[in-house]
């Protein structure tokens, strides 16, 4: 008789957990997975997938407007938020079902409940004790809202996906992926949108020039950006919210001291989901943000317990969590010793226009390399010559002039995610600027600019 109930017990059926569970079971391991909220985790339920559907929804307003320059008359259009929510919810439900089928087909035992670790090989779930040779923590993250008076009146992105009605005005707090994406979504859907960020320019860590360019583009589209600003407290009066503003330390507040709005959404980062998981009982080390500390093998300080994805708070992206799940399952149950390559991970902020990026920013490249050359192209997309839309596109290539290697590629413009995904392959293959130049463009596309930039920008 086996010593343990399972070979692998996975806590959390999000992108990483499901991938690891399915693959491990496919390699013959006896696997269970516990989930107490929703199958597919953040990405499927309150993240990437519904967010992208909202991005499509919100972009139509601009598309209707653009159509006029091409001869279409689309004066009479209306938006139905409840229809969008119903259709989105049905699609998510369909995906939940697909996840359930995938797990069951792979032979994974799916347990609906909250698992708590009680020891290095044991857990409690739904009142029962379960044992496993290995435990995998894949519980993801959860929105973090700073502790300010009136925080009970605000929502996070979790609630934004289920609003009963679209507000007339919204304030979004934060300057990361979620804040920028949702500001564009609300703005596109006709909501009067203000983004408040504590620093001097949002999207810290991205290429500086792109951050400035995007700030300009989304301002043109109607989003009000308030940088160097914080909310110190929030009052509620007759269903209206009053945000009491404060300048960031050392900065003067240029704007009104208070702002009245219908809705305030905080997108001020996410914290690893480790509370109440019982990890202390198994002596699993957490860092000061509560993230599970792992080694290169995703092993925690307790060797039988592993962790992958956002709960480890490293690169918090769905494809990274699934890559980690794949590698872990292969290494543990398929005799391999693979590693995820964390260099050159392409990513996209689905703002409108979108910001796609892979590799080093100009600032990083100049710090790390002596002889950096920048190639740049800023232009109006062919489509907008007739649409009259004043949206601009920016593309940027960063090259190490000593080796000719392309260090980074960045873009703001339509379909930036689709374009940068392909460029990411070229960079992974070690492409040089000469390779970019030798590639024939597809004409007429915006992407062909990436293979026709001949003169460095200086
Ligand atoms: P981010 O970590 O990207 O951004 C958090 C933002 O909130 C930063 O601008 C930060 O400012 C600000 N902030 C943090 N604490 C406070 C505070 N106390 N008061 C005011 N502002 C504060 O988090 P998100 O919530 O936007 O997204 C979480 C993660 O999810 C992302 O990092 C990304 O990995 C992932 N994600 C990926 C997406 C994609 O691939 N398209 C889409 C959405 C999310 P500062 O910069 O000054 O620290």
Coordinates of C-alpha atoms and ligand atoms in Angstrom, one line a residue:
X1 CA 0.0 0.0 0.0
X2 CA 1.3 3.5 -0.9
X3 CA 2.7 5.5 2.0
X4 CA 0.8 8.6 1.1
X5 CA -2.7 9.2 -0.3
X6 CA -1.3 11.1 -3.2
X7 CA 2.1 11.6 -4.9
X8 CA 1.3 15.3 -5.5
X9 CA -1.3 17.5 -3.8
X10 CA -1.8 20.9 -5.5
X11 CA -3.4 23.8 -3.7
X12 CA -5.0 26.2 -6.1
X13 CA -6.4 25.5 -9.6
X14 CA -5.2 28.6 -11.4
X15 CA -2.9 28.6 -14.4
X16 CA 0.2 27.2 -12.7
X17 CA -1.5 24.7 -10.5
X18 CA -3.7 23.2 -13.2
X19 CA -0.8 22.9 -15.6
X20 CA 1.4 21.1 -13.0
X21 CA -1.4 18.8 -11.9
X22 CA -2.4 17.8 -15.4
X23 CA 1.1 17.1 -16.6
X24 CA 2.1 15.3 -13.4
X25 CA -0.9 13.0 -13.7
X26 CA -0.1 12.5 -17.4
X27 CA 3.3 11.2 -16.3
X28 CA 1.6 8.7 -14.0
X29 CA 1.6 10.5 -10.7
X30 CA -1.4 10.2 -8.4
X31 CA -2.5 13.8 -8.2
X32 CA -5.2 15.8 -6.3
X33 CA -5.9 19.5 -6.7
X34 CA -7.9 21.6 -4.2
X35 CA -9.7 24.8 -5.2
X36 CA -12.2 26.8 -3.0
X37 CA -13.0 29.6 -5.4
X38 CA -13.0 29.2 -9.1
X39 CA -11.4 26.9 -11.6
X40 CA -8.8 28.7 -13.8
X41 CA -7.8 31.1 -11.1
X42 CA -7.3 34.9 -11.5
X43 CA -6.4 34.7 -15.2
X44 CA -9.7 33.0 -16.3
X45 CA -12.1 34.5 -13.8
X46 CA -10.9 38.0 -12.8
X47 CA -7.8 38.7 -14.9
X48 CA -6.4 38.2 -18.4
X49 CA -9.4 36.7 -20.2
X50 CA -12.3 38.8 -19.0
X51 CA -10.0 41.9 -19.1
X52 CA -9.2 41.3 -22.8
X53 CA -12.9 40.8 -23.5
X54 CA -13.5 44.2 -21.9
X55 CA -10.7 45.7 -23.9
X56 CA -12.4 44.5 -27.1
X57 CA -15.7 45.8 -25.9
X58 CA -14.4 49.3 -25.0
X59 CA -12.4 49.7 -28.3
X60 CA -15.6 49.6 -30.4
X61 CA -16.5 53.2 -29.6
X62 CA -13.3 54.3 -31.3
X63 CA -13.8 51.9 -34.2
X64 CA -17.3 53.3 -34.9
X65 CA -15.8 56.8 -35.0
X66 CA -12.9 55.6 -37.2
X67 CA -15.4 54.0 -39.6
X68 CA -16.8 57.3 -40.7
X69 CA -13.6 58.2 -42.6
X70 CA -14.0 55.0 -44.6
X71 CA -17.5 55.9 -45.7
X72 CA -19.6 54.2 -43.1
X73 CA -22.3 56.0 -41.3
X74 CA -22.6 54.6 -37.8
X75 CA -24.3 57.4 -35.9
X76 CA -26.8 55.4 -34.0
X77 CA -25.1 53.0 -31.6
X78 CA -25.6 52.2 -28.0
X79 CA -23.8 50.1 -25.4
X80 CA -25.4 47.6 -23.0
X81 CA -23.2 46.8 -20.1
X82 CA -25.4 44.1 -18.8
X83 CA -25.3 42.3 -22.1
X84 CA -21.5 42.4 -22.1
X85 CA -21.4 41.1 -18.5
X86 CA -23.8 38.2 -19.3
X87 CA -21.9 37.2 -22.4
X88 CA -18.6 37.5 -20.5
X89 CA -19.9 35.5 -17.6
X90 CA -21.2 32.7 -19.9
X91 CA -17.8 32.5 -21.6
X92 CA -16.0 32.3 -18.3
X93 CA -18.4 29.6 -17.2
X94 CA -17.6 27.7 -20.3
X95 CA -13.9 28.0 -19.6
X96 CA -14.4 26.8 -16.0
X97 CA -16.1 23.7 -17.5
X98 CA -13.2 23.1 -19.9
X99 CA -10.7 23.3 -17.0
X100 CA -12.8 20.8 -15.0
X101 CA -12.9 18.4 -18.0
X102 CA -9.1 18.7 -18.6
X103 CA -8.3 17.8 -15.0
X104 CA -10.8 14.9 -14.9
X105 CA -9.6 13.5 -18.2
X106 CA -6.0 13.7 -17.0
X107 CA -7.1 11.6 -13.9
X108 CA -6.5 14.4 -11.4
X109 CA -8.8 14.2 -8.3
X110 CA -10.5 17.6 -8.0
X111 CA -11.5 18.6 -4.5
X112 CA -13.8 21.6 -3.9
X113 CA -12.6 23.1 -0.7
X114 CA -9.9 25.0 1.1
X115 CA -6.8 23.0 1.9
X116 CA -4.7 23.9 4.9
X117 CA -1.2 22.5 5.3
X118 CA -0.7 20.8 8.6
X119 CA 2.7 19.3 8.2
X120 CA 5.4 18.6 5.6
X121 CA 3.3 15.8 4.0
X122 CA -0.2 16.5 5.4
X123 CA -3.2 18.7 4.8
X124 CA -6.7 19.3 6.2
X125 CA -9.5 19.7 3.7
X126 CA -13.3 19.6 4.2
X127 CA -12.7 18.2 7.7
X128 CA -10.5 15.3 6.5
X129 CA -6.8 14.7 6.7
X130 CA -5.0 14.0 3.5
X131 CA -1.3 13.0 3.0
X132 CA 0.9 13.5 0.0
X133 CA 4.5 12.9 -0.8
X134 CA 4.8 16.4 -2.3
X135 CA 2.6 19.5 -1.9
X136 CA 2.5 22.2 -4.5
X137 CA 1.4 25.7 -3.4
X138 CA -0.1 27.6 -6.4
X139 CA -2.5 29.9 -4.7
X140 CA -1.7 33.1 -6.7
X141 CA -2.2 36.6 -5.4
X142 CA -4.9 38.9 -4.3
X143 CA -5.4 42.7 -4.7
X144 CA -3.8 44.9 -2.1
X145 CA -5.6 48.1 -1.1
X146 CA -3.6 50.4 1.2
X147 CA -5.1 51.1 4.6
X148 CA -6.7 54.5 4.3
X149 CA -9.8 55.9 6.0
X150 CA -12.8 55.0 3.8
X151 CA -11.1 52.1 2.0
X152 CA -14.4 50.1 2.5
X153 CA -15.9 52.3 -0.2
X154 CA -13.5 51.3 -2.9
X155 CA -13.3 48.3 -5.2
X156 CA -10.5 46.3 -6.7
X157 CA -10.3 44.8 -10.2
X158 CA -12.1 41.7 -8.8
X159 CA -15.3 43.7 -8.4
X160 CA -14.8 45.7 -11.6
X161 CA -15.6 42.5 -13.5
X162 CA -19.1 42.3 -11.9
X163 CA -20.3 45.9 -11.6
X164 CA -24.1 46.2 -11.5
X165 CA -24.0 49.3 -13.6
X166 CA -21.4 51.4 -15.4
X167 CA -20.6 54.6 -13.4
X168 CA -20.6 58.0 -15.0
X169 CA -17.2 58.8 -13.4
X170 CA -14.4 56.7 -12.0
X171 CA -11.1 57.3 -10.3
X172 CA -8.5 54.6 -10.7
X173 CA -5.6 54.6 -8.2
X174 CA -2.3 53.0 -9.2
X175 CA 0.2 53.2 -12.1
X176 CA 0.8 49.6 -13.0
X177 CA -0.7 47.2 -15.6
X178 CA -4.1 46.9 -14.1
X179 CA -4.6 50.6 -13.4
X180 CA -3.7 51.6 -17.0
X181 CA -5.6 48.8 -18.6
X182 CA -8.8 49.6 -16.7
X183 CA -8.5 53.3 -17.2
X184 CA -8.5 52.6 -20.9
X185 CA -11.4 50.2 -20.6
X186 CA -13.6 52.6 -18.6
X187 CA -12.7 55.5 -20.8
X188 CA -13.5 53.5 -24.0
X189 CA -16.9 52.6 -22.5
X190 CA -17.7 56.3 -22.1
X191 CA -16.9 56.6 -18.4
X192 CA -15.3 59.9 -17.3
X193 CA -12.0 58.5 -16.1
X194 CA -9.2 59.9 -13.9
X195 CA -6.1 57.9 -13.0
X196 CA -4.3 58.9 -9.8
X197 CA -0.7 57.8 -9.4
X198 CA 1.7 58.5 -6.5
X199 CA 4.8 58.9 -8.7
X200 CA 5.9 61.4 -11.3
X201 CA 5.1 59.0 -14.3
X202 CA 3.2 55.7 -14.3
X203 CA 4.5 52.3 -15.4
X204 CA 7.7 52.3 -13.4
X205 CA 10.2 49.9 -14.8
X206 CA 9.1 50.2 -18.5
X207 CA 11.1 52.2 -21.1
X208 CA 10.8 55.8 -20.0
X209 CA 10.1 57.1 -23.5
X210 CA 7.3 54.7 -23.9
X211 CA 5.8 55.7 -20.6
X212 CA 5.7 59.3 -21.6
X213 CA 4.4 58.5 -25.1
X214 CA 1.6 56.4 -23.6
X215 CA 0.7 59.1 -21.1
X216 CA 0.3 61.5 -24.1
X217 CA -1.8 59.1 -26.1
X218 CA -4.3 58.2 -23.4
X219 CA -4.6 61.8 -22.4
X220 CA -5.6 62.6 -26.0
X221 CA -8.3 59.9 -25.7
X222 CA -9.8 61.7 -22.7
X223 CA -8.3 60.1 -19.6
X224 CA -7.3 62.6 -16.9
X225 CA -3.9 61.7 -15.5
X226 CA -3.0 63.0 -12.0
X227 CA 0.6 62.1 -11.1
X228 CA 2.4 62.9 -7.8
X229 CA -1.0 62.5 -6.1
X230 CA -2.3 60.2 -3.4
X231 CA -5.8 59.8 -1.9
X232 CA -5.5 60.3 1.9
X233 CA -9.1 59.4 2.8
X234 CA -12.5 58.8 1.2
X235 CA -15.9 59.9 2.4
X236 CA -19.3 58.7 1.1
X237 CA -22.1 61.2 0.8
X238 CA -25.4 60.3 -0.8
X239 CA -23.9 57.5 -3.0
X240 CA -21.2 59.8 -4.2
X241 CA -17.6 59.3 -3.1
X242 CA -15.4 62.2 -2.1
X243 CA -11.6 61.5 -2.5
X244 CA -9.5 63.8 -0.3
X245 CA -6.3 64.3 -2.2
X246 CA -2.8 64.7 -1.0
X247 CA 0.4 65.5 -2.9
X248 CA 3.1 62.9 -3.0
X249 CA 5.8 63.7 -0.5
X250 CA 7.8 66.8 -1.6
X251 CA 5.4 67.6 -4.5
X252 CA 2.9 70.4 -4.7
X253 CA -0.7 69.5 -5.3
X254 CA -1.6 71.2 -8.6
X255 CA -5.2 69.9 -8.6
X256 CA -8.2 70.4 -6.5
X257 CA -7.9 69.1 -2.9
X258 CA -11.0 66.9 -3.3
X259 CA -12.6 65.0 -6.1
X260 CA -16.1 63.7 -6.3
X261 CA -16.8 60.5 -8.2
X262 CA -19.2 57.5 -8.5
X263 CA -16.6 54.8 -8.2
X264 CA -13.0 54.4 -7.0
X265 CA -11.0 51.4 -8.1
X266 CA -7.6 50.6 -6.5
X267 CA -5.0 48.8 -8.6
X268 CA -2.1 49.2 -6.2
X269 CA -0.5 45.8 -6.6
X270 CA -1.3 42.3 -5.5
X271 CA 0.0 40.3 -2.6
X272 CA 0.8 36.6 -2.5
X273 CA -2.1 34.4 -1.2
X274 CA -0.5 32.7 1.7
X275 CA -2.6 33.8 4.7
X276 CA -4.3 30.9 6.5
X277 CA -2.6 28.3 4.4
X278 CA -0.9 26.7 7.4
X279 CA 2.6 27.1 5.8
X280 CA 4.0 28.0 9.2
X281 CA 3.1 24.6 10.6
X282 CA 5.4 23.0 7.9
X283 CA 8.1 25.7 8.5
X284 CA 7.8 27.0 4.9
X285 CA 9.8 30.3 4.7
X286 CA 8.0 33.4 3.5
X287 CA 9.5 36.7 2.6
X288 CA 8.5 40.1 4.1
X289 CA 5.6 40.4 1.5
X290 CA 4.3 36.9 2.5
X291 CA 5.6 35.3 -0.7
X292 CA 6.8 31.7 -0.6
X293 CA 10.5 31.6 -1.0
X294 CA 11.7 28.9 -3.5
X295 CA 15.0 27.7 -4.9
X296 CA 15.6 27.1 -8.6
X297 CA 13.7 23.8 -8.4
X298 CA 10.6 25.6 -7.0
X299 CA 11.3 23.9 -3.7
X300 CA 10.5 25.7 -0.5
X301 CA 12.6 25.6 2.7
X302 CA 10.6 22.4 3.4
X303 CA 11.8 20.0 0.7
X304 CA 8.5 18.2 0.2
X305 CA 6.6 21.5 -0.4
X306 CA 6.9 23.4 -3.7
X307 CA 5.5 26.7 -5.0
X308 CA 5.0 28.2 -8.4
X309 CA 3.4 31.3 -9.9
X310 CA 2.2 34.6 -8.3
X311 CA 2.4 33.1 -4.8
X312 CA 6.2 33.3 -5.2
X313 CA 5.9 36.9 -6.3
X314 CA 8.6 37.0 -9.0
X315 CA 7.3 37.5 -12.5
X316 CA 3.6 37.6 -12.0
X317 CA 2.4 36.6 -15.4
X318 CA 0.1 33.7 -16.4
X319 CA 2.5 32.3 -19.1
X320 CA 5.3 32.3 -16.5
X321 CA 3.2 30.3 -14.0
X322 CA 2.3 27.7 -16.7
X323 CA 5.9 27.5 -17.8
X324 CA 6.9 26.8 -14.2
X325 CA 4.1 24.2 -13.8
X326 CA 5.3 22.4 -17.0
X327 CA 9.0 22.4 -15.9
X328 CA 8.2 21.3 -12.3
X329 CA 6.0 18.4 -13.5
X330 CA 8.6 17.3 -16.0
X331 CA 11.4 17.5 -13.5
X332 CA 9.6 15.6 -10.7
X333 CA 7.7 13.0 -12.8
X334 CA 9.3 12.8 -16.2
X335 CA 13.0 12.4 -15.4
X336 CA 14.0 15.8 -16.8
X337 CA 16.0 18.7 -15.4
X338 CA 14.6 21.6 -17.2
X339 CA 14.7 25.3 -16.3
X340 CA 12.4 28.2 -17.1
X341 CA 14.4 30.9 -19.0
X342 CA 13.3 34.1 -17.3
X343 CA 15.3 36.3 -19.7
X344 CA 13.5 38.2 -22.5
X345 CA 9.9 37.5 -21.4
X346 CA 7.7 39.5 -23.8
X347 CA 4.8 41.3 -22.2
X348 CA 2.0 43.6 -23.2
X349 CA -0.1 46.2 -21.3
X350 CA -3.5 46.1 -23.0
X351 CA -3.9 49.8 -22.9
X352 CA -5.4 51.6 -25.9
X353 CA -3.1 51.9 -27.8
X354 CA -1.3 48.8 -26.4
X355 CA 2.2 48.8 -25.1
X356 CA 4.2 45.7 -26.0
X357 CA 7.8 45.1 -24.9
X358 CA 10.5 42.5 -24.8
X359 CA 14.1 42.7 -23.5
X360 CA 15.9 45.6 -22.0
X361 CA 14.6 49.2 -21.8
X362 CA 16.9 52.0 -23.0
X363 CA 17.7 52.9 -19.4
X364 CA 18.7 49.3 -18.5
X365 CA 20.7 48.8 -21.8
X366 CA 22.6 52.0 -21.1
X367 CA 23.4 50.9 -17.6
X368 CA 24.6 47.4 -18.7
X369 CA 26.3 48.1 -22.1
X370 CA 28.8 50.7 -23.2
X371 CA 27.9 51.1 -26.8
X372 CA 24.1 51.2 -27.2
X373 CA 22.3 52.4 -30.3
X374 CA 18.6 53.3 -30.5
X375 CA 16.5 53.0 -33.6
X376 CA 13.1 54.6 -33.4
X377 CA 10.1 55.2 -35.6
X378 CA 7.0 57.3 -34.7
X379 CA 4.2 57.5 -37.2
X380 CA 0.5 57.6 -37.9
X381 CA -0.9 54.2 -38.7
X382 CA -2.1 53.9 -42.3
X383 CA -5.6 53.3 -41.1
X384 CA -5.7 56.6 -39.4
X385 CA -4.9 58.6 -42.6
X386 CA -8.6 58.1 -43.4
X387 CA -10.1 57.7 -40.0
X388 CA -8.8 61.0 -38.8
X389 CA -7.9 59.4 -35.5
X390 CA -4.9 61.3 -34.1
X391 CA -3.4 58.1 -32.4
X392 CA 0.3 57.8 -33.0
X393 CA 2.5 54.6 -33.0
X394 CA 6.0 54.4 -31.5
X395 CA 8.5 51.7 -32.2
X396 CA 11.9 51.4 -30.7
X397 CA 14.8 48.9 -31.1
X398 CA 17.7 48.9 -28.7
X399 CA 21.0 47.4 -30.0
X400 CA 24.3 46.6 -28.5
X401 CA 26.6 48.2 -31.1
X402 CA 29.6 46.1 -30.1
X403 CA 27.9 42.8 -30.9
X404 CA 25.0 44.0 -33.1
X405 CA 22.7 42.1 -30.8
X406 CA 19.2 43.4 -30.4
X407 CA 18.7 43.9 -26.6
X408 CA 15.2 45.2 -26.5
X409 CA 12.2 46.0 -28.7
X410 CA 9.3 48.2 -27.6
X411 CA 6.2 49.4 -29.2
X412 CA 3.0 51.4 -28.5
X413 CA 0.3 51.0 -31.1
X414 CA -2.4 48.7 -32.4
X415 CA -1.8 45.0 -31.9
X416 CA 1.4 45.6 -30.0
X417 CA 0.9 42.3 -28.1
X418 CA 0.6 40.3 -31.4
X419 CA 3.6 42.0 -32.9
X420 CA 5.9 41.8 -30.0
X421 CA 5.1 38.1 -29.4
X422 CA 6.8 37.4 -32.8
X423 CA 9.7 39.7 -32.1
X424 CA 10.2 37.9 -28.8
X425 CA 11.0 34.7 -30.8
X426 CA 13.6 36.6 -32.8
X427 CA 15.2 37.9 -29.6
X428 CA 15.2 34.4 -28.0
X429 CA 17.0 33.2 -31.0
X430 CA 19.7 35.9 -30.4
X431 CA 18.7 38.1 -33.4
X432 CA 21.1 40.9 -34.4
X433 CA 20.2 44.2 -36.0
X434 CA 21.6 42.8 -39.3
X435 CA 19.1 39.9 -39.1
X436 CA 16.3 42.5 -38.5
X437 CA 17.5 44.5 -41.5
X438 CA 17.8 41.3 -43.7
X439 CA 14.2 40.4 -43.0
X440 CA 11.8 41.5 -45.7
X441 CA 8.8 43.5 -44.5
X442 CA 5.2 42.7 -45.0
X443 CA 3.8 45.7 -46.8
X444 CA 1.8 47.6 -45.8
X445 CA 1.9 46.8 -42.1
X446 CA 3.0 48.8 -39.1
X447 CA 5.2 45.9 -38.0
X448 CA 7.4 46.3 -41.2
X449 CA 8.9 49.4 -39.5
X450 CA 10.8 47.0 -37.3
X451 CA 12.8 45.7 -40.3
X452 CA 13.2 49.1 -42.1
X453 CA 14.8 51.3 -39.4
X454 CA 18.2 52.1 -40.9
X455 CA 19.4 55.2 -39.1
X456 CA 20.1 55.2 -35.4
X457 CA 18.1 57.9 -33.5
X458 CA 21.3 59.1 -31.8
Ligands
LIG1 P1 1.7 46.6 -10.3 O1 2.6 46.0 -9.3 O2 2.0 46.4 -11.8 O3 1.4 48.1 -10.0 C1 1.0 48.6 -8.8 C2 0.9 50.0 -8.9 O4 0.3 50.5 -7.7 C3 2.3 50.7 -9.0 O5 2.1 51.8 -9.9 C4 2.6 51.2 -7.6 O6 3.4 52.4 -7.6 C5 1.2 51.5 -7.1 N1 1.1 51.4 -5.6 C6 1.5 50.4 -4.9 N2 1.3 50.6 -3.6 C7 0.7 51.8 -3.5 C8 0.2 52.6 -2.5 N3 0.2 52.2 -1.2 N4 -0.4 53.8 -2.8 C9 -0.5 54.2 -4.0 N5 0.0 53.5 -5.1 C10 0.6 52.3 -4.8 O7 0.3 45.9 -9.9 P2 -1.0 45.7 -10.7 O8 -2.0 45.6 -9.5 O9 -1.3 46.7 -11.7 O10 -0.9 44.3 -11.3 C11 -0.4 43.1 -10.6 C12 0.5 42.3 -11.5 O11 -0.4 41.5 -12.3 C13 1.4 43.0 -12.5 O12 2.6 43.4 -11.9 C14 1.5 42.0 -13.6 O13 2.6 41.2 -13.3 C15 0.2 41.3 -13.6 N6 -0.6 41.7 -14.7 C16 -0.3 41.5 -16.0 C17 -1.1 41.9 -17.0 C18 -0.7 41.7 -18.4 O14 0.2 40.9 -18.6 N7 -1.3 42.4 -19.4 C19 -2.4 42.6 -16.7 C20 -2.6 42.8 -15.4 C21 -1.8 42.4 -14.4 P3 5.0 52.4 -7.7 O15 5.3 52.1 -9.1 O16 5.3 53.8 -7.3 O17 5.4 51.3 -6.8

